[in-house]
């Protein structure tokens, strides 16, 4: 819509009833509600959308990133009404939207392809036989799929059967098409894609690559352009094959050809997305092209304005996908809630934030949990990474759990900085799951000193009476304190002295100087710690000294007490933690798809108990021990919240 406004084009937004106050609705010149919250009744409801087009007299439709963006029937209906589809023609969507057909076309166009079965897999047992013929591991994926949905990796027959079941269910739920295909899984590859742009006059360009190897559950998390891995020869070979494929299906519009690249720079066609990609801004940063503007021009029938030699690689761009997810659960299980505080880091230079939400927006179970695409740009990769680090530290999101701790750890990890990445990066770097930033001696001191200084600042502020002109009878302000700061690893004795805005903190045998403006009303806390600039966030604090502090991207729980209060606190009884081995709680908000047990049933360790669907992804919940089912507190079709009790064991 920003591009349309720039081009002087009036816009119409369609929305569900729960999105009536969404950002895209407010940006549009007109807005039409197309149904209730469930996607099948609103954003996938073609009849309602066609009615909206007729009522408003819209001349063209840009389908966005998902929903109907690669739906051939929708494109056909628009064509029948004489409405332009800002995307490729129907035959290209049909050819590339079906992974089986697209692979055959790619082979015919001399594009490198992955070995596999070039047909539809109809049953779980047929899937097992095909997988054994290809050789494990294999990738089971939806023929009509994309975005990581309907995809499973199987290493044996049992995982193939399970993968067939979940992939077909997810495919049916997300795309209305449960057909599956199976191909060889290339272990430890890179995921690199080529952006293509073609017009209706036979011209096609490749706009360089995007490195998309940092993924969880086959969904991208961090992307960058260009890739650290490709040399000019490989880049050109991939670009030329991508253009060959686009021309083979008479493609017109922006599209993306995705490849898997092995350690020897052999590359294999994965799929073609016949739409604008979520990560397109990083291509715009390094080429200077507005891809949405190019799509609109192509849809109108104009020829491309550029030749292949005109396409540059200027600088480096990185995109972090900011999600409403808990990164400590499987690298990101969905979180829902209302954004009680939301502040994008647009005060920083060369930072771009593409978002469809604002302060007060609700993140619901109905749609993808993405909050925004955070993009930074620099003349070099190091510059872009440094800007991303600052941007993540200055991004304020309250009311939902988010994945900024994971994003910051990824971009500062030595392996990522060196470019040593693959699609297995997250499980390799965090084999026991993501645990947040791990403090060393120096950073622990910084955190403890910052917490102590913040506590003293709050104490001193609370002693002042705003607007009181009377002569104070209170003693002269204290400048030395003895405190106890409790962190997860234990209690730490701290001594603090204050001079102006500078605190000198002695902790764990070292001295730390902390200074700043100490604006407790601001969500951001810019500090200088031993000469290094850091931006912290005080997420919460209470009168008992408990402070939740976001430091180096991760939230740390600390408690600051006076020396006397700490002595008394040692006599307080500790709360006994809940025995989680005998109960199963929902790890995320979602809908119960299936319950596999009933009271009295015996269950083995690892046995499936129920399936929860959240944001169109199905998650199997299993028993952590051998036991007997005591009671079941959920049934298929019910909506559950994070932490809700599902099943009790005995």
Coordinates of C-alpha atoms in Angstrom, one line a residue:
X1 CA 0.0 0.0 0.0
X2 CA 2.9 2.3 0.6
X3 CA 4.1 1.7 -3.0
X4 CA 0.5 2.3 -4.3
X5 CA 0.4 5.6 -2.4
X6 CA 3.8 6.5 -3.9
X7 CA 2.5 5.7 -7.4
X8 CA -0.8 7.6 -6.8
X9 CA -3.0 4.5 -6.9
X10 CA -6.0 4.3 -4.6
X11 CA -6.3 1.1 -2.5
X12 CA -8.9 -1.2 -1.0
X13 CA -8.2 -3.4 1.9
X14 CA -10.1 -6.6 2.6
X15 CA -10.1 -7.9 6.2
X16 CA -11.8 -10.3 8.7
X17 CA -13.9 -8.9 11.5
X18 CA -11.2 -9.3 14.0
X19 CA -8.8 -7.3 11.8
X20 CA -11.1 -4.2 11.4
X21 CA -8.6 -2.0 13.2
X22 CA -5.5 -3.5 11.5
X23 CA -2.8 -1.3 10.1
X24 CA -3.5 -2.2 6.4
X25 CA -7.1 -1.3 6.9
X26 CA -6.2 2.1 8.2
X27 CA -3.7 2.7 5.4
X28 CA -6.2 1.9 2.6
X29 CA -8.6 4.4 1.0
X30 CA -11.4 1.9 1.4
X31 CA -11.9 -1.3 3.4
X32 CA -14.3 -4.2 3.1
X33 CA -15.0 -6.9 5.7
X34 CA -15.0 -10.3 4.0
X35 CA -16.0 -12.5 7.0
X36 CA -15.3 -13.8 10.5
X37 CA -11.8 -14.6 11.9
X38 CA -11.2 -18.2 10.5
X39 CA -9.3 -17.9 7.3
X40 CA -11.6 -20.3 5.4
X41 CA -14.5 -17.8 6.1
X42 CA -12.6 -14.6 5.3
X43 CA -9.2 -14.4 3.6
X44 CA -9.7 -17.7 1.7
X45 CA -13.3 -16.9 1.0
X46 CA -13.2 -16.2 -2.8
X47 CA -16.9 -15.4 -3.1
X48 CA -16.7 -12.7 -0.4
X49 CA -13.5 -11.2 -1.9
X50 CA -15.0 -11.2 -5.5
X51 CA -18.0 -9.4 -4.0
X52 CA -15.7 -6.8 -2.5
X53 CA -14.0 -6.3 -5.8
X54 CA -17.4 -5.7 -7.6
X55 CA -18.7 -3.4 -4.9
X56 CA -15.6 -1.2 -4.9
X57 CA -14.9 -1.3 -8.6
X58 CA -11.3 -2.5 -8.0
X59 CA -9.3 -2.9 -11.2
X60 CA -6.5 -5.0 -9.8
X61 CA -5.7 -7.3 -6.9
X62 CA -2.3 -7.7 -5.1
X63 CA -2.6 -11.0 -3.2
X64 CA 0.2 -10.4 -0.7
X65 CA 2.4 -13.2 0.6
X66 CA 0.0 -16.0 1.5
X67 CA -3.6 -17.1 1.5
X68 CA -4.7 -16.8 -2.2
X69 CA -1.4 -15.5 -3.6
X70 CA -0.7 -18.8 -5.4
X71 CA -4.2 -20.0 -5.9
X72 CA -4.9 -20.7 -9.6
X73 CA -8.7 -20.7 -9.1
X74 CA -8.6 -17.2 -7.7
X75 CA -6.5 -16.0 -10.6
X76 CA -8.9 -17.6 -13.0
X77 CA -11.9 -15.9 -11.4
X78 CA -10.2 -12.5 -11.5
X79 CA -9.4 -13.0 -15.2
X80 CA -13.0 -13.9 -15.9
X81 CA -14.1 -10.6 -14.3
X82 CA -11.6 -8.6 -16.2
X83 CA -9.6 -7.7 -13.0
X84 CA -5.8 -7.7 -13.2
X85 CA -4.0 -10.2 -10.9
X86 CA -0.8 -8.5 -9.8
X87 CA 1.2 -11.7 -10.1
X88 CA 1.9 -14.3 -12.8
X89 CA -0.6 -15.7 -15.3
X90 CA -2.7 -18.7 -14.3
X91 CA -0.8 -21.3 -16.3
X92 CA 2.5 -20.3 -14.4
X93 CA 0.7 -20.6 -11.0
X94 CA -0.6 -24.0 -12.0
X95 CA 2.7 -25.2 -13.3
X96 CA 4.9 -24.0 -10.4
X97 CA 2.2 -24.3 -7.7
X98 CA 2.2 -28.1 -8.0
X99 CA 5.6 -29.4 -6.8
X100 CA 5.3 -32.6 -8.8
X101 CA 4.6 -30.8 -12.1
X102 CA 7.2 -28.0 -11.4
X103 CA 9.9 -30.6 -10.9
X104 CA 9.2 -32.2 -14.3
X105 CA 9.2 -28.8 -15.9
X106 CA 12.4 -27.9 -14.2
X107 CA 14.1 -31.1 -15.5
X108 CA 12.9 -30.3 -19.0
X109 CA 14.3 -26.7 -18.7
X110 CA 17.8 -28.2 -17.7
X111 CA 17.5 -27.0 -14.1
X112 CA 19.2 -29.2 -11.5
X113 CA 16.7 -31.2 -9.5
X114 CA 16.7 -33.4 -6.4
X115 CA 16.3 -37.2 -6.8
X116 CA 12.8 -38.4 -5.8
X117 CA 9.5 -39.8 -6.8
X118 CA 7.8 -37.8 -9.5
X119 CA 4.2 -38.7 -8.6
X120 CA 1.5 -38.3 -5.9
X121 CA 1.9 -40.5 -2.9
X122 CA -1.5 -41.8 -1.9
X123 CA -1.1 -43.9 1.3
X124 CA 1.3 -44.1 4.3
X125 CA 2.4 -47.6 3.2
X126 CA 3.1 -46.4 -0.3
X127 CA 5.1 -43.6 1.2
X128 CA 7.2 -46.1 3.2
X129 CA 7.9 -48.2 0.0
X130 CA 8.9 -45.1 -2.0
X131 CA 11.1 -43.8 0.8
X132 CA 12.9 -47.2 1.0
X133 CA 13.5 -47.1 -2.7
X134 CA 14.9 -43.6 -2.6
X135 CA 16.9 -44.2 0.5
X136 CA 16.6 -42.5 3.9
X137 CA 16.5 -39.7 4.9
X138 CA 13.6 -38.4 2.8
X139 CA 11.5 -35.2 2.7
X140 CA 7.7 -35.6 2.7
X141 CA 6.0 -32.4 1.5
X142 CA 2.7 -31.0 0.3
X143 CA 2.5 -30.8 -3.5
X144 CA 0.6 -27.5 -3.2
X145 CA 2.5 -26.3 -0.2
X146 CA 4.9 -23.6 0.9
X147 CA 6.1 -21.7 3.9
X148 CA 7.3 -24.9 5.7
X149 CA 3.7 -26.2 6.2
X150 CA 3.0 -29.8 5.2
X151 CA 6.7 -30.7 5.4
X152 CA 8.3 -33.5 7.4
X153 CA 11.8 -35.2 7.4
X154 CA 11.7 -39.0 7.9
X155 CA 14.7 -41.2 8.8
X156 CA 12.9 -44.5 9.0
X157 CA 9.6 -46.2 8.2
X158 CA 7.8 -45.2 11.4
X159 CA 8.7 -41.5 10.9
X160 CA 7.5 -41.8 7.3
X161 CA 4.1 -43.0 8.4
X162 CA 3.8 -40.3 11.0
X163 CA 5.1 -37.7 8.5
X164 CA 2.6 -38.7 5.9
X165 CA -0.2 -38.3 8.4
X166 CA 0.8 -34.9 9.7
X167 CA 1.9 -33.5 6.3
X168 CA -1.4 -34.5 4.6
X169 CA -3.5 -33.0 7.5
X170 CA -1.5 -29.7 7.4
X171 CA -1.6 -29.6 3.6
X172 CA -5.4 -30.0 3.6
X173 CA -5.8 -27.4 6.4
X174 CA -3.5 -24.8 4.9
X175 CA -4.0 -25.3 1.1
X176 CA -7.1 -27.4 0.7
X177 CA -5.0 -30.0 -1.1
X178 CA -3.6 -33.0 0.7
X179 CA -1.5 -34.4 -2.1
X180 CA 2.1 -35.3 -1.1
X181 CA 5.4 -36.0 -2.8
X182 CA 8.6 -37.6 -1.5
X183 CA 12.2 -36.7 -2.5
X184 CA 15.7 -37.3 -1.2
X185 CA 16.5 -35.1 1.8
X186 CA 19.9 -33.4 1.3
X187 CA 21.5 -33.4 4.7
X188 CA 23.1 -30.2 6.0
X189 CA 22.4 -28.0 2.9
X190 CA 22.1 -24.3 2.5
X191 CA 18.8 -22.8 1.4
X192 CA 19.6 -20.1 -1.2
X193 CA 16.9 -18.6 -3.4
X194 CA 17.1 -16.4 -6.5
X195 CA 14.7 -13.5 -7.0
X196 CA 13.4 -13.3 -10.6
X197 CA 11.5 -10.6 -12.4
X198 CA 9.8 -11.1 -15.7
X199 CA 7.4 -9.2 -18.0
X200 CA 4.8 -10.2 -20.5
X201 CA 7.1 -9.5 -23.4
X202 CA 9.6 -12.3 -22.9
X203 CA 12.1 -10.4 -20.8
X204 CA 13.4 -11.9 -17.5
X205 CA 16.0 -11.0 -15.0
X206 CA 17.6 -12.5 -11.9
X207 CA 18.0 -10.0 -9.0
X208 CA 20.7 -11.9 -7.1
X209 CA 20.3 -14.3 -4.3
X210 CA 19.0 -14.4 -0.7
X211 CA 20.6 -16.7 1.9
X212 CA 17.7 -18.3 3.9
X213 CA 19.5 -21.2 5.7
X214 CA 18.6 -20.1 9.3
X215 CA 15.3 -22.0 9.8
X216 CA 13.2 -23.7 12.3
X217 CA 10.5 -26.3 11.3
X218 CA 11.4 -25.5 7.6
X219 CA 10.4 -21.9 8.1
X220 CA 12.9 -19.1 7.7
X221 CA 14.1 -17.0 10.7
X222 CA 17.0 -14.9 9.5
X223 CA 17.8 -14.0 5.8
X224 CA 20.5 -12.0 4.2
X225 CA 21.5 -10.7 0.7
X226 CA 23.9 -11.5 -0.8
X227 CA 25.1 -14.9 0.5
X228 CA 28.5 -15.3 2.0
X229 CA 28.8 -18.7 0.3
X230 CA 28.3 -17.9 -3.4
X231 CA 31.1 -16.9 -5.8
X232 CA 30.2 -14.9 -9.0
X233 CA 30.3 -18.1 -11.2
X234 CA 27.9 -20.1 -9.0
X235 CA 25.7 -17.0 -8.5
X236 CA 25.4 -16.5 -12.3
X237 CA 24.8 -20.3 -12.9
X238 CA 21.9 -20.3 -10.4
X239 CA 20.5 -17.0 -11.7
X240 CA 20.6 -18.2 -15.3
X241 CA 18.8 -21.5 -14.4
X242 CA 16.2 -19.5 -12.5
X243 CA 15.5 -17.4 -15.5
X244 CA 15.4 -20.5 -17.8
X245 CA 12.7 -21.9 -15.5
X246 CA 10.7 -18.6 -15.5
X247 CA 10.8 -18.5 -19.3
X248 CA 9.8 -22.2 -19.6
X249 CA 6.5 -21.3 -17.9
X250 CA 6.2 -17.9 -19.6
X251 CA 6.4 -16.3 -16.2
X252 CA 5.5 -12.6 -15.7
X253 CA 5.9 -10.8 -12.4
X254 CA 8.2 -11.2 -9.4
X255 CA 8.9 -14.7 -8.3
X256 CA 11.4 -16.7 -6.4
X257 CA 13.3 -19.9 -7.4
X258 CA 14.5 -21.8 -4.3
X259 CA 17.6 -24.0 -4.3
X260 CA 19.3 -26.3 -1.9
X261 CA 23.1 -25.9 -2.1
X262 CA 25.5 -28.5 -0.8
X263 CA 29.0 -28.0 0.7
X264 CA 30.6 -28.3 -2.8
X265 CA 28.3 -25.6 -4.3
X266 CA 26.2 -28.1 -6.2
X267 CA 22.7 -26.7 -6.3
X268 CA 19.3 -28.3 -6.8
X269 CA 15.9 -26.9 -7.6
X270 CA 13.5 -27.0 -4.6
X271 CA 10.4 -25.0 -5.7
X272 CA 9.3 -21.8 -7.2
X273 CA 7.1 -19.4 -5.3
X274 CA 4.9 -17.6 -7.7
X275 CA 4.4 -14.6 -5.4
X276 CA 6.2 -11.9 -3.5
X277 CA 8.4 -13.4 -0.7
X278 CA 8.3 -12.2 2.9
X279 CA 12.0 -11.5 2.6
X280 CA 11.9 -9.4 -0.5
X281 CA 13.0 -6.2 1.3
X282 CA 16.6 -7.3 1.5
X283 CA 16.7 -7.7 -2.3
X284 CA 15.3 -4.2 -2.6
X285 CA 18.0 -2.9 -0.3
X286 CA 20.9 -4.2 -2.4
X287 CA 19.4 -3.6 -5.8
X288 CA 17.5 -0.3 -5.3
X289 CA 14.4 -1.7 -7.0
X290 CA 10.9 -1.6 -5.5
X291 CA 9.6 -5.1 -6.3
X292 CA 6.0 -4.2 -5.6
X293 CA 6.2 -1.3 -8.1
X294 CA 7.8 -3.6 -10.6
X295 CA 4.9 -6.1 -10.1
X296 CA 2.3 -3.4 -10.7
X297 CA 4.0 -2.2 -13.8
X298 CA 4.3 -5.7 -15.2
X299 CA 0.6 -6.4 -14.5
X300 CA -0.3 -3.3 -16.4
X301 CA 1.7 -4.6 -19.4
X302 CA 4.8 -2.5 -19.3
X303 CA 8.2 -3.9 -20.3
X304 CA 11.0 -4.2 -17.7
X305 CA 12.9 -1.0 -17.3
X306 CA 16.3 -2.7 -16.6
X307 CA 18.7 -5.1 -18.3
X308 CA 20.6 -7.9 -16.5
X309 CA 23.8 -5.8 -16.4
X310 CA 21.9 -3.0 -14.6
X311 CA 21.3 -5.2 -11.5
X312 CA 23.9 -4.4 -8.8
X313 CA 24.9 -5.8 -5.5
X314 CA 25.2 -2.6 -3.4
X315 CA 26.1 -3.3 0.2
X316 CA 24.6 -6.0 2.5
X317 CA 21.1 -6.4 4.0
X318 CA 19.9 -8.7 6.8
X319 CA 16.3 -9.5 7.7
X320 CA 15.1 -10.9 11.1
X321 CA 11.6 -12.3 11.2
X322 CA 10.2 -11.0 14.5
X323 CA 7.5 -13.5 15.7
X324 CA 5.1 -13.7 18.6
X325 CA 6.7 -17.0 19.7
X326 CA 8.4 -18.5 22.7
X327 CA 11.9 -19.3 21.4
X328 CA 12.6 -21.5 24.5
X329 CA 10.0 -24.0 23.2
X330 CA 11.2 -25.8 20.1
X331 CA 12.9 -22.6 18.8
X332 CA 9.5 -20.9 18.7
X333 CA 6.0 -22.0 19.6
X334 CA 3.2 -19.4 19.0
X335 CA 2.2 -16.9 21.7
X336 CA -0.9 -14.8 21.7
X337 CA -2.0 -11.6 23.4
X338 CA -2.4 -7.9 23.0
X339 CA 0.6 -5.6 22.3
X340 CA 0.4 -3.4 25.4
X341 CA 3.6 -1.5 24.4
X342 CA 5.1 -1.5 20.9
X343 CA 7.9 0.7 19.6
X344 CA 9.9 0.0 16.4
X345 CA 13.6 1.0 16.3
X346 CA 13.1 3.5 13.4
X347 CA 15.1 6.1 15.2
X348 CA 18.2 4.2 14.1
X349 CA 19.7 4.8 10.6
X350 CA 19.4 2.2 7.8
X351 CA 16.7 0.3 9.7
X352 CA 13.5 -0.7 8.0
X353 CA 10.5 -2.3 9.7
X354 CA 7.7 -3.9 7.7
X355 CA 4.8 -4.7 10.0
X356 CA 1.1 -5.0 9.9
X357 CA 0.5 -4.3 13.6
X358 CA 0.7 -1.4 16.1
X359 CA 0.4 -0.8 19.8
X360 CA -2.9 -2.3 21.0
X361 CA -3.1 -4.9 18.2
X362 CA -4.1 -8.5 19.1
X363 CA -2.0 -11.5 18.1
X364 CA -4.5 -14.3 17.7
X365 CA -4.5 -18.0 17.1
X366 CA -6.1 -17.5 13.7
X367 CA -3.1 -16.1 11.7
X368 CA 0.6 -16.4 11.3
X369 CA 2.4 -15.1 14.5
X370 CA 4.8 -12.8 12.6
X371 CA 5.0 -9.3 14.2
X372 CA 7.3 -7.7 11.6
X373 CA 10.2 -8.0 9.3
X374 CA 13.2 -6.1 10.8
X375 CA 15.7 -5.2 8.1
X376 CA 19.1 -3.5 8.4
X377 CA 21.4 -2.4 5.7
X378 CA 25.1 -1.5 5.6
X379 CA 28.0 -1.0 3.2
X380 CA 29.4 -4.2 4.5
X381 CA 28.0 -7.3 6.2
X382 CA 29.7 -6.4 9.5
X383 CA 28.0 -3.0 9.4
X384 CA 24.6 -4.5 8.7
X385 CA 25.1 -7.0 11.6
X386 CA 26.1 -4.3 14.0
X387 CA 22.9 -2.3 13.0
X388 CA 20.8 -5.4 13.5
X389 CA 22.2 -5.9 17.0
X390 CA 21.3 -2.3 17.9
X391 CA 17.9 -2.6 16.3
X392 CA 17.0 -5.7 18.2
X393 CA 18.1 -4.1 21.5
X394 CA 16.0 -1.0 20.8
X395 CA 12.8 -2.9 19.7
X396 CA 10.1 -2.7 22.4
X397 CA 7.5 -5.4 22.4
X398 CA 5.3 -6.0 25.4
X399 CA 2.2 -8.1 25.9
X400 CA 3.3 -11.2 24.0
X401 CA 6.3 -13.5 24.2
X402 CA 8.7 -12.8 21.2
X403 CA 11.7 -14.3 19.6
X404 CA 14.1 -11.4 19.9
X405 CA 16.3 -13.3 22.3
X406 CA 16.9 -16.0 19.7
X407 CA 17.4 -13.6 16.8
X408 CA 20.1 -11.7 18.7
X409 CA 21.9 -14.8 19.7
X410 CA 21.9 -16.0 16.1
X411 CA 23.3 -12.8 14.6
X412 CA 26.1 -12.6 17.3
X413 CA 27.1 -16.2 17.2
X414 CA 30.6 -16.8 15.9
X415 CA 29.4 -19.4 13.3
X416 CA 26.9 -17.0 11.8
X417 CA 29.4 -14.2 11.8
X418 CA 31.9 -16.4 9.9
X419 CA 29.2 -17.5 7.5
X420 CA 29.5 -21.2 8.5
X421 CA 25.7 -21.9 8.4
X422 CA 23.3 -24.5 7.0
X423 CA 19.6 -25.4 7.5
X424 CA 20.8 -27.4 10.5
X425 CA 22.3 -24.4 12.2
X426 CA 19.8 -24.1 15.1
X427 CA 19.8 -27.8 16.2
X428 CA 23.6 -28.0 15.8
X429 CA 24.3 -24.8 17.8
X430 CA 21.6 -25.5 20.4
X431 CA 21.4 -29.3 20.6
X432 CA 19.5 -29.1 23.9
X433 CA 17.2 -26.3 22.8
X434 CA 17.6 -22.6 23.0
X435 CA 18.4 -21.4 26.5
X436 CA 18.9 -17.7 26.0
X437 CA 22.2 -15.8 26.4
X438 CA 24.7 -17.6 28.5
X439 CA 26.5 -15.2 30.9
X440 CA 30.2 -15.3 31.3
X441 CA 32.1 -13.6 34.2
X442 CA 32.2 -10.2 32.6
X443 CA 28.6 -10.1 31.3
X444 CA 27.3 -11.4 34.7
X445 CA 29.0 -8.5 36.4
X446 CA 27.5 -6.0 33.9
X447 CA 24.0 -7.4 34.5
X448 CA 24.3 -7.4 38.3
X449 CA 25.8 -3.9 38.3
X450 CA 23.0 -2.6 36.0
X451 CA 20.3 -4.1 38.2
X452 CA 21.8 -2.7 41.4
X453 CA 22.1 0.8 39.8
X454 CA 18.5 0.6 38.5
X455 CA 17.3 -0.4 42.0
X456 CA 19.1 2.5 43.7
X457 CA 17.8 5.0 41.0
X458 CA 14.2 3.8 41.7
X459 CA 14.7 4.1 45.5
X460 CA 16.1 7.6 45.2
X461 CA 13.2 8.7 42.9
X462 CA 10.6 7.3 45.3
X463 CA 12.0 9.5 48.1
X464 CA 11.3 12.7 46.2
X465 CA 8.0 14.5 46.3
X466 CA 7.1 16.0 42.9
X467 CA 6.4 19.8 43.1
X468 CA 7.2 20.0 46.8
X469 CA 8.6 23.5 47.5
X470 CA 9.0 23.0 51.2
X471 CA 12.4 22.6 52.8
X472 CA 13.1 18.9 53.1
X473 CA 13.6 17.6 56.6
X474 CA 15.0 14.3 55.3
X475 CA 18.7 13.6 55.7
X476 CA 21.3 14.3 53.0
X477 CA 21.0 11.8 50.1
X478 CA 23.0 8.6 50.7
X479 CA 25.8 7.8 48.2
X480 CA 26.9 4.3 49.4
X481 CA 24.8 1.1 49.6
X482 CA 25.4 -2.5 50.5
X483 CA 23.0 -4.8 48.6
X484 CA 22.4 -8.4 47.7
X485 CA 21.5 -9.2 44.1
X486 CA 19.9 -12.6 43.5
X487 CA 20.3 -14.2 40.1
X488 CA 19.4 -17.8 39.0
X489 CA 23.0 -18.9 39.8
X490 CA 22.8 -17.6 43.4
X491 CA 23.2 -14.5 45.5
X492 CA 25.9 -11.9 45.0
X493 CA 27.0 -9.2 47.5
X494 CA 27.2 -5.8 45.9
X495 CA 28.6 -2.4 47.0
X496 CA 27.4 0.7 45.2
X497 CA 28.7 4.2 45.3
X498 CA 27.1 7.1 43.3
X499 CA 28.6 10.3 41.9
X500 CA 26.3 12.3 39.7
X501 CA 24.8 9.9 37.1
X502 CA 27.6 7.5 37.5
X503 CA 27.4 4.4 39.7
X504 CA 30.5 2.5 40.7
X505 CA 29.6 -1.1 41.6
X506 CA 31.9 -3.6 43.3
X507 CA 30.6 -7.2 42.6
X508 CA 32.2 -10.6 42.3
X509 CA 35.7 -9.3 42.9
X510 CA 35.5 -6.6 40.1
X511 CA 34.5 -3.0 39.6
X512 CA 31.9 -1.9 37.1
X513 CA 31.0 1.7 36.2
X514 CA 27.5 2.3 35.0
X515 CA 26.2 5.6 33.8
X516 CA 23.2 6.9 31.9
X517 CA 20.3 9.4 31.9
X518 CA 18.2 6.9 34.1
X519 CA 14.8 7.8 32.7
X520 CA 12.6 5.3 34.5
X521 CA 9.5 6.3 32.4
X522 CA 11.2 5.2 29.2
X523 CA 10.9 1.5 28.0
X524 CA 14.6 1.8 26.9
X525 CA 17.5 2.1 29.2
X526 CA 20.6 3.3 27.3
X527 CA 23.6 2.8 29.5
X528 CA 27.4 3.1 29.3
X529 CA 28.9 0.1 31.1
X530 CA 32.7 0.3 31.6
X531 CA 32.9 2.5 28.5
X532 CA 30.7 0.2 26.3
X533 CA 27.3 1.4 25.2
X534 CA 24.4 -1.0 25.9
X535 CA 20.7 -0.6 25.5
X536 CA 18.7 -2.5 28.2
X537 CA 15.0 -2.7 28.8
X538 CA 13.4 -2.8 32.2
X539 CA 10.4 -5.1 31.5
X540 CA 9.0 -5.0 35.0
X541 CA 9.9 -4.2 38.6
X542 CA 8.0 -4.2 41.9
X543 CA 8.4 -3.0 45.4
X544 CA 9.9 -6.3 46.6
X545 CA 13.0 -5.7 44.5
X546 CA 12.1 -8.1 41.7
X547 CA 13.3 -6.8 38.3
X548 CA 12.9 -8.3 34.9
X549 CA 15.7 -6.9 32.8
X550 CA 16.3 -7.5 29.1
X551 CA 20.1 -7.6 28.6
X552 CA 21.8 -8.7 25.4
X553 CA 18.4 -9.7 24.1
X554 CA 17.6 -12.1 26.8
X555 CA 15.2 -11.4 29.8
X556 CA 16.8 -12.1 33.2
X557 CA 15.0 -12.3 36.5
X558 CA 16.9 -10.6 39.3
X559 CA 16.0 -9.5 42.8
X560 CA 17.8 -6.7 44.5
X561 CA 17.5 -6.5 48.3
X562 CA 19.2 -4.5 51.0
X563 CA 21.7 -6.5 53.1
X564 CA 19.2 -6.7 56.0
X565 CA 16.2 -7.7 53.8
X566 CA 18.4 -10.5 52.2
X567 CA 19.1 -11.9 55.7
X568 CA 15.4 -12.0 56.6
X569 CA 14.5 -13.4 53.1
X570 CA 16.6 -16.5 53.8
X571 CA 14.0 -17.7 56.3
X572 CA 11.1 -17.6 53.8
X573 CA 9.8 -21.0 52.7
X574 CA 10.3 -22.0 49.0
X575 CA 7.4 -22.9 46.7
X576 CA 7.4 -26.6 45.8
X577 CA 7.5 -26.9 42.0
X578 CA 4.7 -28.8 40.2
X579 CA 5.3 -32.4 39.1
X580 CA 5.1 -32.0 35.4
X581 CA 5.7 -35.7 34.6
X582 CA 2.2 -36.6 35.6
X583 CA 0.3 -33.9 33.8
X584 CA 0.3 -32.7 30.2
X585 CA -0.3 -29.0 29.6
X586 CA -0.6 -27.2 26.3
X587 CA 2.7 -25.6 25.4
X588 CA 0.9 -23.0 23.2
X589 CA -2.5 -21.6 22.5
X590 CA -4.3 -23.5 19.7
X591 CA -7.1 -25.9 18.8
X592 CA -7.2 -29.5 19.8
X593 CA -7.2 -31.6 16.6
X594 CA -7.2 -35.1 18.0
X595 CA -7.1 -36.9 21.4
X596 CA -5.6 -40.4 21.2
X597 CA -6.3 -41.6 24.7
X598 CA -9.1 -42.0 27.2
X599 CA -9.2 -42.5 31.0
X600 CA -7.8 -45.9 32.0
X601 CA -5.6 -46.3 28.9
X602 CA -1.9 -47.3 29.5
X603 CA 0.6 -45.1 27.7
X604 CA 4.2 -45.6 26.9
X605 CA 7.0 -43.0 27.0
X606 CA 6.9 -41.0 23.8
X607 CA 3.4 -42.2 22.9
X608 CA 1.2 -39.5 21.3
X609 CA -1.5 -38.3 23.6
X610 CA -3.1 -35.4 21.6
X611 CA -2.4 -33.1 18.6
X612 CA -2.7 -29.3 18.9
X613 CA -2.9 -27.0 15.9
X614 CA -1.6 -23.5 16.2
X615 CA -1.1 -21.0 13.3
X616 CA -1.8 -23.8 10.8
X617 CA 1.0 -26.0 12.2
X618 CA 0.2 -29.4 13.9
X619 CA 2.1 -30.4 17.0
X620 CA 2.0 -33.9 18.5
X621 CA 2.2 -33.9 22.3
X622 CA 3.5 -37.1 23.9
X623 CA 3.8 -38.8 27.3
X624 CA 7.1 -38.2 29.1
X625 CA 6.9 -41.5 31.0
X626 CA 5.1 -44.9 31.1
X627 CA 1.8 -44.4 33.0
X628 CA -1.9 -44.8 33.0
X629 CA -4.3 -42.1 31.9
X630 CA -6.2 -40.7 35.0
X631 CA -8.3 -38.1 33.3
X632 CA -8.7 -36.2 30.0
X633 CA -9.6 -32.5 30.1
X634 CA -9.9 -31.7 26.4
X635 CA -11.7 -32.9 23.3
X636 CA -11.2 -32.3 19.5
X637 CA -12.3 -28.9 18.3
X638 CA -11.8 -27.1 21.6
X639 CA -9.6 -24.0 21.8
X640 CA -7.0 -24.1 24.6
X641 CA -4.6 -21.6 26.0
X642 CA -0.9 -21.9 26.8
X643 CA -0.6 -23.8 30.1
X644 CA -4.1 -25.3 30.0
X645 CA -4.4 -28.8 31.5
X646 CA -5.0 -31.4 28.8
X647 CA -4.4 -34.8 30.4
X648 CA -3.5 -36.2 33.8
X649 CA -1.5 -39.4 34.3
X650 CA -1.1 -41.7 37.3

